Short mmCIF file of C-alpha atoms in Angstrom, two decimals:
data_model
loop_
_atom_site.label_atom_id
_atom_site.label_comp_id
_atom_site.label_asym_id
_atom_site.label_seq_id
_atom_site.Cartn_x
_atom_site.Cartn_y
_atom_site.Cartn_z
CA MET A 1 -24.47 4.38 27.18
CA LYS A 2 -24.89 0.78 25.78
CA ASP A 3 -26.23 -1.51 27.96
CA SER A 4 -22.82 -3.24 28.96
CA VAL A 5 -20.63 -4.21 31.93
CA ILE A 6 -16.60 -3.71 31.48
CA PRO A 7 -15.22 -7.43 32.51
CA ALA A 8 -13.15 -7.36 35.60
CA ARG A 9 -10.43 -8.84 33.36
CA ARG A 10 -9.13 -9.08 29.94
CA THR A 11 -10.98 -11.78 28.08
CA PRO A 12 -9.00 -14.63 26.56
CA PRO A 13 -8.19 -14.20 23.08
CA THR A 14 -10.61 -15.26 20.51
CA GLU A 15 -9.62 -18.60 18.71
CA ARG A 16 -8.93 -19.06 15.50
CA THR A 17 -8.03 -22.26 13.67
CA THR A 18 -5.46 -22.85 11.11
CA ARG A 19 -7.98 -22.40 8.40
CA ASP A 20 -9.27 -19.11 9.62
CA LEU A 21 -5.70 -17.72 9.63
CA ALA A 22 -5.07 -19.06 6.20
CA ARG A 23 -8.51 -17.55 4.87
CA ALA A 24 -7.44 -14.12 6.54
CA ALA A 25 -4.08 -14.46 4.46
CA VAL A 26 -5.41 -15.36 1.22
CA SER A 27 -7.96 -12.54 1.46
CA GLY A 28 -5.37 -10.08 2.45
CA TRP A 29 -2.89 -11.06 -0.02
CA LEU A 30 -5.55 -11.06 -2.86
CA GLY A 31 -7.22 -7.80 -2.06
CA THR A 32 -3.69 -6.11 -1.63
CA ALA A 33 -2.71 -7.98 -5.18
CA MET A 34 -6.20 -6.39 -6.84
CA GLU A 35 -5.36 -2.99 -5.39
CA PHE A 36 -1.59 -3.12 -6.56
CA MET A 37 -2.67 -4.39 -9.94
CA ASP A 38 -5.23 -1.90 -10.36
CA PHE A 39 -2.72 0.82 -9.36
CA GLN A 40 0.41 -0.93 -11.41
CA LEU A 41 -2.04 -1.02 -14.45
CA TYR A 42 -2.68 2.48 -14.21
CA SER A 43 0.81 3.34 -13.54
CA LEU A 44 1.99 1.79 -16.51
CA ALA A 45 -0.62 2.73 -18.74
CA ALA A 46 0.12 6.44 -17.74
CA ALA A 47 3.52 5.88 -18.71
CA ILE A 48 3.35 4.15 -21.78
CA VAL A 49 0.08 4.87 -23.53
CA PHE A 50 -2.17 7.48 -21.77
CA ASN A 51 -0.20 10.53 -22.56
CA LYS A 52 -1.03 9.53 -26.54
CA ILE A 53 -4.53 8.34 -26.23
CA PHE A 54 -5.94 11.19 -23.58
CA PHE A 55 -3.37 13.75 -23.79
CA PRO A 56 -2.53 13.66 -27.65
CA ASP A 57 -2.14 17.60 -28.32
CA VAL A 58 0.71 17.90 -26.47
CA SER A 59 4.60 17.23 -26.87
CA PRO A 60 5.78 13.65 -25.44
CA ALA A 61 7.57 15.24 -22.32
CA ILE A 62 4.28 17.30 -21.31
CA GLY A 63 2.25 14.41 -22.17
CA LEU A 64 4.14 12.30 -19.61
CA ILE A 65 3.99 14.67 -17.12
CA ALA A 66 -0.04 15.35 -17.66
CA ALA A 67 -0.48 11.50 -17.43
CA MET A 68 1.73 11.11 -14.46
CA ALA A 69 -0.21 13.90 -12.39
CA THR A 70 -3.49 12.37 -13.56
CA TYR A 71 -2.08 9.19 -11.76
CA GLY A 72 -1.26 11.48 -8.69
CA VAL A 73 -4.73 12.41 -8.23
CA GLY A 74 -6.18 9.07 -7.16
CA TYR A 75 -3.84 9.42 -3.98
CA VAL A 76 -5.86 12.36 -3.10
CA ALA A 77 -9.10 10.29 -3.14
CA ARG A 78 -7.07 7.73 -1.36
CA LEU A 79 -6.65 10.03 1.66
CA ALA A 80 -10.25 10.80 1.86
CA GLY A 81 -11.13 6.85 1.91
CA ALA A 82 -8.27 6.39 4.50
CA VAL A 83 -10.03 8.42 6.91
CA TYR A 84 -13.50 7.69 6.25
CA PHE A 85 -12.95 3.65 6.20
CA GLY A 86 -10.36 3.76 8.54
CA ARG A 87 -12.65 5.02 11.09
CA MET A 88 -15.56 2.84 9.89
CA GLY A 89 -13.03 0.04 10.49
CA ASP A 90 -12.05 1.01 14.08
CA ARG A 91 -15.66 1.40 15.11
CA ILE A 92 -17.20 -1.96 13.35
CA GLY A 93 -14.51 -4.32 12.79
CA ARG A 94 -12.13 -4.92 9.86
CA LYS A 95 -13.60 -7.04 7.55
CA LYS A 96 -16.97 -5.01 6.76
CA VAL A 97 -14.86 -2.37 5.57
CA LEU A 98 -12.60 -4.88 3.47
CA TYR A 99 -15.50 -6.19 1.58
CA LEU A 100 -16.61 -2.72 0.73
CA THR A 101 -13.04 -1.29 -0.45
CA ILE A 102 -12.90 -4.48 -3.09
CA LEU A 103 -15.80 -3.61 -4.36
CA LEU A 104 -15.29 -0.05 -5.33
CA MET A 105 -11.61 -0.59 -6.63
CA GLY A 106 -12.95 -3.55 -8.62
CA ALA A 107 -15.63 -1.62 -10.39
CA SER A 108 -13.96 1.48 -10.91
CA THR A 109 -10.74 -0.28 -12.84
CA THR A 110 -13.10 -2.24 -14.99
CA LEU A 111 -14.68 0.77 -16.28
CA ILE A 112 -11.45 2.05 -17.21
CA GLY A 113 -11.41 -0.32 -19.62
CA VAL A 114 -14.31 0.77 -21.46
CA LEU A 115 -13.56 4.35 -21.68
CA PRO A 116 -13.68 6.36 -24.96
CA THR A 117 -10.70 8.19 -25.87
CA TYR A 118 -9.78 12.00 -26.53
CA ALA A 119 -10.32 11.35 -30.14
CA ALA A 120 -13.87 9.83 -29.59
CA ILE A 121 -15.09 12.62 -27.12
CA GLY A 122 -12.18 15.16 -26.75
CA ILE A 123 -11.67 16.73 -23.08
CA ALA A 124 -14.51 14.61 -21.47
CA ALA A 125 -12.19 11.17 -21.83
CA PRO A 126 -9.32 12.68 -19.68
CA SER A 127 -11.83 13.94 -17.11
CA LEU A 128 -13.75 10.72 -17.22
CA LEU A 129 -10.50 9.32 -16.47
CA VAL A 130 -9.87 11.34 -13.46
CA ALA A 131 -13.26 10.38 -12.27
CA LEU A 132 -12.55 6.73 -11.97
CA ARG A 133 -9.21 7.41 -10.63
CA LEU A 134 -10.71 9.40 -7.81
CA ILE A 135 -13.22 6.29 -6.99
CA GLN A 136 -10.83 3.98 -7.28
CA GLY A 137 -8.20 5.73 -4.80
CA PHE A 138 -11.40 6.36 -2.22
CA GLY A 139 -11.70 2.45 -2.17
CA ALA A 140 -8.00 1.65 -2.02
CA GLY A 141 -7.24 4.43 0.48
CA ALA A 142 -8.17 1.68 3.23
CA GLU A 143 -7.57 -1.56 1.51
CA ILE A 144 -3.95 -2.40 1.93
CA ALA A 145 -4.32 -0.86 5.64
CA GLY A 146 -7.33 -2.65 6.30
CA ALA A 147 -5.68 -5.81 4.91
CA THR A 148 -2.41 -5.15 7.06
CA VAL A 149 -4.17 -4.66 10.02
CA LEU A 150 -6.48 -7.66 9.85
CA LEU A 151 -3.52 -10.15 9.03
CA THR A 152 -1.33 -8.84 11.78
CA GLU A 153 -4.23 -9.02 14.24
CA TYR A 154 -4.61 -12.67 13.28
CA ALA A 155 -0.80 -13.48 13.29
CA PRO A 156 0.93 -15.19 16.20
CA SER A 157 3.51 -12.60 17.76
CA GLU A 158 6.64 -14.47 17.39
CA ARG A 159 5.72 -15.09 13.49
CA ARG A 160 3.91 -11.86 12.95
CA GLY A 161 6.59 -10.21 10.31
CA LEU A 162 6.50 -13.16 8.28
CA VAL A 163 2.65 -13.74 8.20
CA SER A 164 2.15 -9.61 7.90
CA SER A 165 4.60 -9.92 4.73
CA LEU A 166 1.72 -11.91 3.07
CA VAL A 167 0.10 -8.49 2.56
CA SER A 168 3.78 -7.20 0.63
CA LEU A 169 3.63 -10.34 -1.25
CA GLY A 170 0.13 -8.98 -2.46
CA THR A 171 1.82 -5.76 -3.64
CA ASN A 172 4.28 -8.03 -5.25
CA SER A 173 1.83 -10.20 -6.92
CA GLY A 174 -0.21 -7.14 -8.28
CA THR A 175 2.62 -5.50 -9.78
CA LEU A 176 3.82 -8.73 -11.39
CA ALA A 177 0.48 -9.59 -12.73
CA ALA A 178 0.14 -5.93 -14.32
CA SER A 179 3.58 -5.97 -15.35
CA GLY A 180 3.11 -9.11 -17.04
CA LEU A 181 0.15 -8.51 -18.79
CA TRP A 182 1.93 -5.05 -20.25
CA ALA A 183 4.80 -7.04 -21.08
CA VAL A 184 3.02 -9.37 -23.42
CA LEU A 185 0.69 -6.69 -24.75
CA LEU A 186 4.09 -4.89 -25.78
CA ALA A 187 5.71 -8.27 -27.11
CA THR A 188 2.75 -9.03 -29.10
CA LEU A 189 0.74 -6.17 -30.49
CA SER A 190 1.55 -3.62 -32.92
CA GLU A 191 1.55 0.19 -31.96
CA ASP A 192 -1.88 0.69 -33.63
CA GLN A 193 -3.30 -2.17 -31.91
CA LEU A 194 -1.97 -1.33 -28.69
CA LEU A 195 -3.46 2.11 -28.81
CA SER A 196 -6.78 1.16 -30.53
CA TRP A 197 -7.96 -1.75 -28.24
CA GLY A 198 -4.91 -3.58 -26.61
CA TRP A 199 -4.68 -1.40 -23.79
CA ARG A 200 -8.11 -1.99 -22.57
CA LEU A 201 -7.49 -5.74 -21.74
CA PRO A 202 -5.83 -5.61 -18.39
CA PHE A 203 -8.55 -3.29 -16.92
CA LEU A 204 -11.18 -5.54 -18.28
CA LEU A 205 -9.52 -8.77 -16.85
CA SER A 206 -9.61 -7.29 -13.31
CA PHE A 207 -12.90 -7.83 -13.13
CA VAL A 208 -12.59 -11.48 -12.76
CA LEU A 209 -10.22 -11.35 -9.99
CA MET A 210 -12.79 -8.87 -8.03
CA LEU A 211 -15.45 -11.65 -8.07
CA PHE A 212 -13.06 -14.24 -6.70
CA ALA A 213 -12.11 -11.52 -3.86
CA VAL A 214 -15.63 -10.76 -2.71
CA TRP A 215 -16.67 -14.37 -2.50
CA LEU A 216 -13.53 -14.83 -0.37
CA ARG A 217 -14.13 -12.18 1.90
CA ARG A 218 -18.13 -12.86 2.50
CA GLY A 219 -16.93 -16.08 4.45
CA LEU A 220 -14.08 -14.09 6.45
CA LYS A 221 -14.25 -13.86 10.13
CA GLU A 222 -13.37 -10.52 12.26
CA SER A 223 -9.93 -9.76 13.84
CA PRO A 224 -9.44 -11.45 17.16
CA VAL A 225 -8.05 -8.44 18.58
CA PHE A 226 -10.67 -6.19 17.57
CA GLU A 227 -13.23 -8.64 19.15
CA GLU A 228 -10.87 -8.85 22.17
CA ARG A 229 -10.42 -5.01 22.91
CA PRO A 230 -11.74 -3.76 25.84
CA ASP A 231 -13.60 -1.01 24.42
CA VAL A 232 -15.74 -3.00 22.31
CA VAL A 233 -19.28 -4.03 23.00
CA ASP A 234 -21.37 -6.54 20.93
CA GLY A 235 -19.15 -5.75 17.51
CA VAL A 236 -19.13 -1.96 18.15
CA ALA A 237 -16.72 0.38 19.71
CA LEU A 238 -17.99 2.42 22.38
CA GLY A 239 -17.77 6.09 21.98
CA LYS A 240 -15.59 8.51 24.01
CA THR A 241 -18.23 9.65 26.31
CA GLU A 242 -19.28 6.13 26.59
CA VAL A 243 -15.43 4.72 27.42
CA GLU A 244 -15.34 7.86 29.79
CA SER A 245 -18.53 6.46 31.86
CA ALA A 246 -17.33 3.09 31.97
CA ILE A 247 -13.87 4.08 33.34
CA ALA A 248 -15.78 5.69 36.11
CA THR A 249 -17.76 2.71 36.81
CA ALA A 250 -15.12 -0.10 36.31
CA ASP A 251 -12.49 -1.41 38.69
CA ARG A 252 -9.06 0.00 38.71
CA HIS A 253 -7.30 -2.37 36.60
CA ASP A 254 -9.93 -1.95 33.66
CA GLY A 255 -10.23 1.67 34.09
CA ASP A 256 -6.66 2.02 33.55
CA VAL A 257 -6.83 -0.12 30.51
CA LEU A 258 -9.32 1.91 28.83
CA ALA A 259 -8.08 5.36 30.30
CA ALA A 260 -4.44 4.49 28.29
CA GLY A 261 -6.44 4.08 25.25
CA ILE A 262 -8.21 7.33 24.98
CA ARG A 263 -6.21 9.83 27.25
CA GLN A 264 -2.74 9.19 25.83
CA ARG A 265 -1.65 12.33 23.57
CA LYS A 266 -1.74 10.89 20.08
CA GLY A 267 0.94 12.13 17.58
CA LYS A 268 4.10 10.92 17.97
CA ALA A 269 3.55 7.43 16.90
CA PHE A 270 1.73 8.79 13.97
CA PHE A 271 4.70 10.83 12.56
CA LEU A 272 7.31 8.15 13.17
CA ALA A 273 5.07 5.96 11.08
CA LEU A 274 4.92 8.69 8.38
CA GLY A 275 8.45 8.80 8.07
CA LEU A 276 8.77 4.99 8.11
CA ARG A 277 6.19 5.36 5.11
CA PHE A 278 8.44 7.90 3.54
CA GLY A 279 11.27 5.73 2.19
CA GLN A 280 9.22 3.05 0.71
CA ALA A 281 6.57 5.29 -0.72
CA GLY A 282 8.83 7.67 -2.47
CA ASN A 283 11.40 5.21 -3.90
CA SER A 284 8.38 2.91 -5.34
CA GLY A 285 6.79 6.01 -7.22
CA LEU A 286 10.50 6.41 -8.49
CA VAL A 287 11.03 2.54 -9.57
CA GLN A 288 7.45 1.52 -10.37
CA THR A 289 6.25 4.44 -12.21
CA PHE A 290 8.49 7.37 -12.79
CA LEU A 291 11.46 5.16 -14.42
CA VAL A 292 9.42 3.03 -16.20
CA GLY A 293 7.98 6.07 -18.55
CA TYR A 294 11.61 7.20 -18.46
CA ILE A 295 13.39 4.38 -19.70
CA ALA A 296 10.47 4.00 -22.42
CA THR A 297 10.66 7.54 -23.61
CA SER A 298 14.49 8.75 -22.86
CA LEU A 299 16.76 5.86 -23.24
CA ALA A 300 17.70 3.59 -26.31
CA VAL A 301 16.37 0.64 -25.29
CA GLY A 302 13.48 -1.84 -26.16
CA ARG A 303 9.95 -0.53 -25.26
CA SER A 304 9.63 -3.53 -23.19
CA VAL A 305 12.76 -3.42 -21.10
CA PRO A 306 10.98 -1.34 -18.42
CA THR A 307 8.28 -3.72 -17.91
CA ASP A 308 10.70 -6.56 -18.45
CA ALA A 309 12.47 -5.32 -15.31
CA ILE A 310 9.46 -4.90 -13.28
CA VAL A 311 8.65 -8.30 -13.90
CA TRP A 312 11.79 -9.65 -12.73
CA GLY A 313 12.06 -7.85 -9.91
CA SER A 314 8.84 -8.99 -8.82
CA VAL A 315 9.68 -12.41 -9.17
CA VAL A 316 12.78 -11.93 -6.81
CA GLY A 317 10.58 -9.89 -4.57
CA PHE A 318 8.80 -13.59 -3.70
CA ALA A 319 12.05 -14.57 -1.77
CA THR A 320 12.87 -10.90 -0.90
CA VAL A 321 9.54 -10.29 0.92
CA PRO A 322 9.27 -13.30 3.30
CA LEU A 323 13.17 -13.30 4.26
CA VAL A 324 12.88 -9.39 5.25
CA GLY A 325 9.53 -10.61 7.22
CA LEU A 326 11.63 -13.47 9.01
CA LEU A 327 14.68 -11.13 9.47
CA GLY A 328 12.38 -8.73 11.18
CA ASP A 329 11.17 -11.39 13.60
CA ARG A 330 14.60 -12.58 14.31
CA PHE A 331 16.72 -9.61 14.80
CA GLY A 332 13.63 -6.88 15.01
CA ARG A 333 12.26 -4.14 12.79
CA ARG A 334 14.76 -1.21 13.64
CA VAL A 335 17.72 -2.77 12.46
CA CYS A 336 16.58 -4.00 9.34
CA TYR A 337 15.00 -0.81 8.63
CA LEU A 338 18.29 0.90 9.28
CA THR A 339 20.19 -1.69 7.03
CA LEU A 340 17.88 -1.36 3.85
CA THR A 341 17.74 2.33 4.00
CA ALA A 342 21.39 2.58 4.57
CA LEU A 343 21.89 0.26 1.25
CA THR A 344 19.59 2.37 -0.64
CA VAL A 345 21.58 5.65 0.01
CA VAL A 346 25.10 3.87 -0.72
CA LEU A 347 23.35 2.28 -3.99
CA ALA A 348 21.19 5.11 -5.20
CA PHE A 349 23.86 6.74 -7.67
CA PRO A 350 25.70 3.42 -8.80
CA LEU A 351 22.16 2.13 -9.79
CA MET A 352 21.29 5.11 -11.49
CA LEU A 353 24.45 4.91 -13.57
CA LEU A 354 23.41 1.24 -14.47
CA ILE A 355 19.54 2.05 -15.37
CA THR A 356 20.83 5.09 -17.54
CA SER A 357 23.52 3.00 -19.29
CA GLY A 358 21.60 2.26 -22.27
CA SER A 359 22.58 -1.59 -22.02
CA THR A 360 19.42 -3.95 -21.70
CA PRO A 361 21.15 -6.04 -18.87
CA ALA A 362 22.68 -3.10 -16.83
CA VAL A 363 19.25 -1.46 -16.81
CA LEU A 364 17.36 -4.93 -15.89
CA LEU A 365 19.94 -5.47 -13.09
CA GLY A 366 19.72 -1.93 -11.68
CA MET A 367 15.94 -2.00 -11.70
CA VAL A 368 15.55 -5.36 -10.25
CA LEU A 369 18.11 -4.34 -7.40
CA ALA A 370 16.06 -0.88 -6.61
CA LEU A 371 12.57 -2.44 -6.45
CA ASN A 372 14.11 -5.30 -4.06
CA VAL A 373 16.23 -3.25 -1.81
CA SER A 374 14.53 0.22 -2.09
CA VAL A 375 11.00 -0.93 -2.26
CA LEU A 376 9.86 -4.29 -1.49
CA GLY A 377 12.21 -5.27 1.55
CA LEU A 378 10.69 -1.58 3.32
CA PHE A 379 7.13 -2.85 2.41
CA SER A 380 7.88 -6.25 3.83
CA LEU A 381 9.09 -3.99 7.47
CA GLU A 382 6.00 -1.66 6.96
CA SER A 383 3.31 -4.20 6.91
CA VAL A 384 4.04 -5.21 10.53
CA THR A 385 5.86 -2.26 12.06
CA MET A 386 3.39 0.34 11.20
CA ALA A 387 0.68 -1.60 12.66
CA GLU A 388 2.64 -2.48 15.99
CA LEU A 389 3.17 1.26 16.73
CA PHE A 390 -0.33 2.16 16.95
CA GLY A 391 -3.10 1.02 19.50
CA SER A 392 -6.06 -1.10 18.52
CA ARG A 393 -8.59 1.61 19.23
CA THR A 394 -7.29 3.72 16.74
CA ARG A 395 -5.09 1.42 14.40
CA PHE A 396 -6.69 1.06 11.52
CA THR A 397 -7.37 5.00 11.08
CA GLN A 398 -3.93 6.17 11.86
CA LEU A 399 -2.20 3.53 9.64
CA ALA A 400 -4.09 4.44 6.81
CA VAL A 401 -3.72 7.79 6.92
CA ALA A 402 0.00 7.50 7.52
CA LYS A 403 0.12 5.44 4.46
CA GLU A 404 -1.79 7.80 2.28
CA ILE A 405 -0.13 11.00 3.41
CA GLY A 406 3.01 9.42 2.98
CA GLY A 407 1.30 8.17 -0.69
CA ILE A 408 0.57 11.67 -1.61
CA LEU A 409 3.73 13.40 -0.55
CA ALA A 410 6.22 10.62 -1.91
CA THR A 411 4.52 8.60 -4.48
CA ALA A 412 2.15 10.76 -6.05
CA ILE A 413 4.36 14.13 -5.93
CA GLY A 414 7.80 12.23 -6.74
CA PRO A 415 7.15 10.96 -10.26
CA VAL A 416 5.52 14.42 -11.24
CA LEU A 417 8.38 15.94 -9.44
CA ALA A 418 11.17 13.39 -11.15
CA ALA A 419 9.78 14.13 -14.64
CA THR A 420 9.96 17.75 -14.00
CA LEU A 421 13.59 17.83 -12.65
CA THR A 422 14.85 15.59 -15.68
CA ALA A 423 13.39 17.77 -18.14
CA VAL A 424 14.92 20.89 -16.49
CA THR A 425 18.25 19.47 -16.06
CA GLY A 426 18.58 16.98 -18.65
CA SER A 427 20.13 14.60 -16.57
CA TRP A 428 19.32 11.73 -14.29
CA TRP A 429 21.00 12.51 -10.98
CA PRO A 430 17.92 14.37 -9.53
CA ILE A 431 16.32 11.16 -9.35
CA ALA A 432 19.23 9.48 -7.55
CA ALA A 433 19.00 12.41 -5.10
CA MET A 434 15.38 11.77 -4.42
CA PHE A 435 16.39 7.94 -3.51
CA VAL A 436 19.00 9.28 -1.18
CA ALA A 437 16.52 11.90 0.38
CA TYR A 438 13.49 9.73 0.86
CA SER A 439 15.68 7.06 2.41
CA LEU A 440 17.32 9.24 4.61
CA ILE A 441 14.00 10.22 6.00
CA THR A 442 13.25 6.85 6.84
CA PHE A 443 16.77 5.92 8.28
CA VAL A 444 16.20 8.70 10.80
CA SER A 445 12.58 7.44 11.87
CA ALA A 446 13.75 4.16 12.58
CA LEU A 447 16.37 5.48 14.75
CA LEU A 448 13.92 7.61 16.74
CA ALA A 449 11.37 4.67 16.65
CA PRO A 450 10.87 2.15 19.71
CA GLU A 451 11.06 -1.45 18.83
CA THR A 452 7.69 -2.98 18.28
CA ARG A 453 8.42 -6.58 17.67
CA GLY A 454 6.04 -8.82 19.82
CA ARG A 455 4.25 -5.87 21.23
CA ASP A 456 0.71 -6.61 22.74
CA LEU A 457 -1.65 -5.63 19.86
CA VAL A 458 -4.81 -5.71 22.12
CA ARG A 459 -3.47 -2.60 23.86
CA LEU A 460 -5.46 0.68 23.22
CA GLU A 461 -2.74 2.95 23.25
CA ASP A 462 0.05 3.55 20.67
CA ALA A 463 3.78 2.34 21.44
CA VAL A 464 5.13 5.85 22.02
#
């Protein structure tokens, strides 16, 4: 065991200045913006051009399904990254892991921009695309979880929902940047220009953002909650055997604190978090990935309409996300979850009627409402609630894994399932039904979950 003595009392929280909080907030926002910019760039490319340049020898419907499946494989790598980097972040700290994840994401996204196409090297092109998606996903699997944990652990408890919502604004910023870039390309380039070289530009531009994010994180301080944890000695968490030895020699108070963290039966908080994640993840895959391709290929509207809708929805989201964060701090997490998911269930079919009407204003309105109510509002709540559900000893790992399993089951599989169901039925109603199903899972999870607002984040054990 390490040469250390567990203190008789919990040490006071490590002081952080307003400047430190601001740097952590910008770092979390920027890293998450980069993650979502990378993934939104890919999802839009998959919906608009990848079926033509990487899967050209199949019908448009099959090409769309193949492109969405390639989009989905990144989520398998994200789960591996969540486990690997999550455990590392719980053991050696949050900031070191976030430095590594940003490098992996940025490098792989940039390399997608220089890939040869199917016309140049045949089947090797989609194979290389999948390989880079796997690398990108491996880094991204812990990025948003790490940023969420770091910022939540930095924030004052009474404003935790608002401060943590900045991570969700990062997702919004990344979505807006990627959608804006694609909107400009679609508006200014011909079909031939877009397919020959235009699609590469957004991926190459992400390199500049990566350099800034890496520079910013070099000066980031560690989470004060991680440093205050009673099982952390000299910046590294004690292993289970070491903690058991410490319990045997500590006084009653410290022994109880440590025992609560390692002897609690895990699982309940994880499955509740997974259920809370399901609605946001599933709805995100439908709105930000599948519907973009569906509108572009199946409805009689301009090809820029779906990307314009995501851009406007993201702009509105800059008000939605902090507002939901504030409401969560004021009224609690559960009531906000129940309200947003119930609203999604009620609006699912009316929104799909708007989106599939063929009227450009109706499509824009339906997509903006769906993005803000069913995706961004829930993401604002998710940023803080999932972190509060878990104890500090395994918070990074459990949060990252819950997010990524939810992503695989809903965000990755959802667009492929939606593409298949709409092709088989020739109708939009399966999409509305999926909105309802995803949202009901989160509604029930919120009913079963405890209220976590104001919870002491240094505690090693889960909330339930």
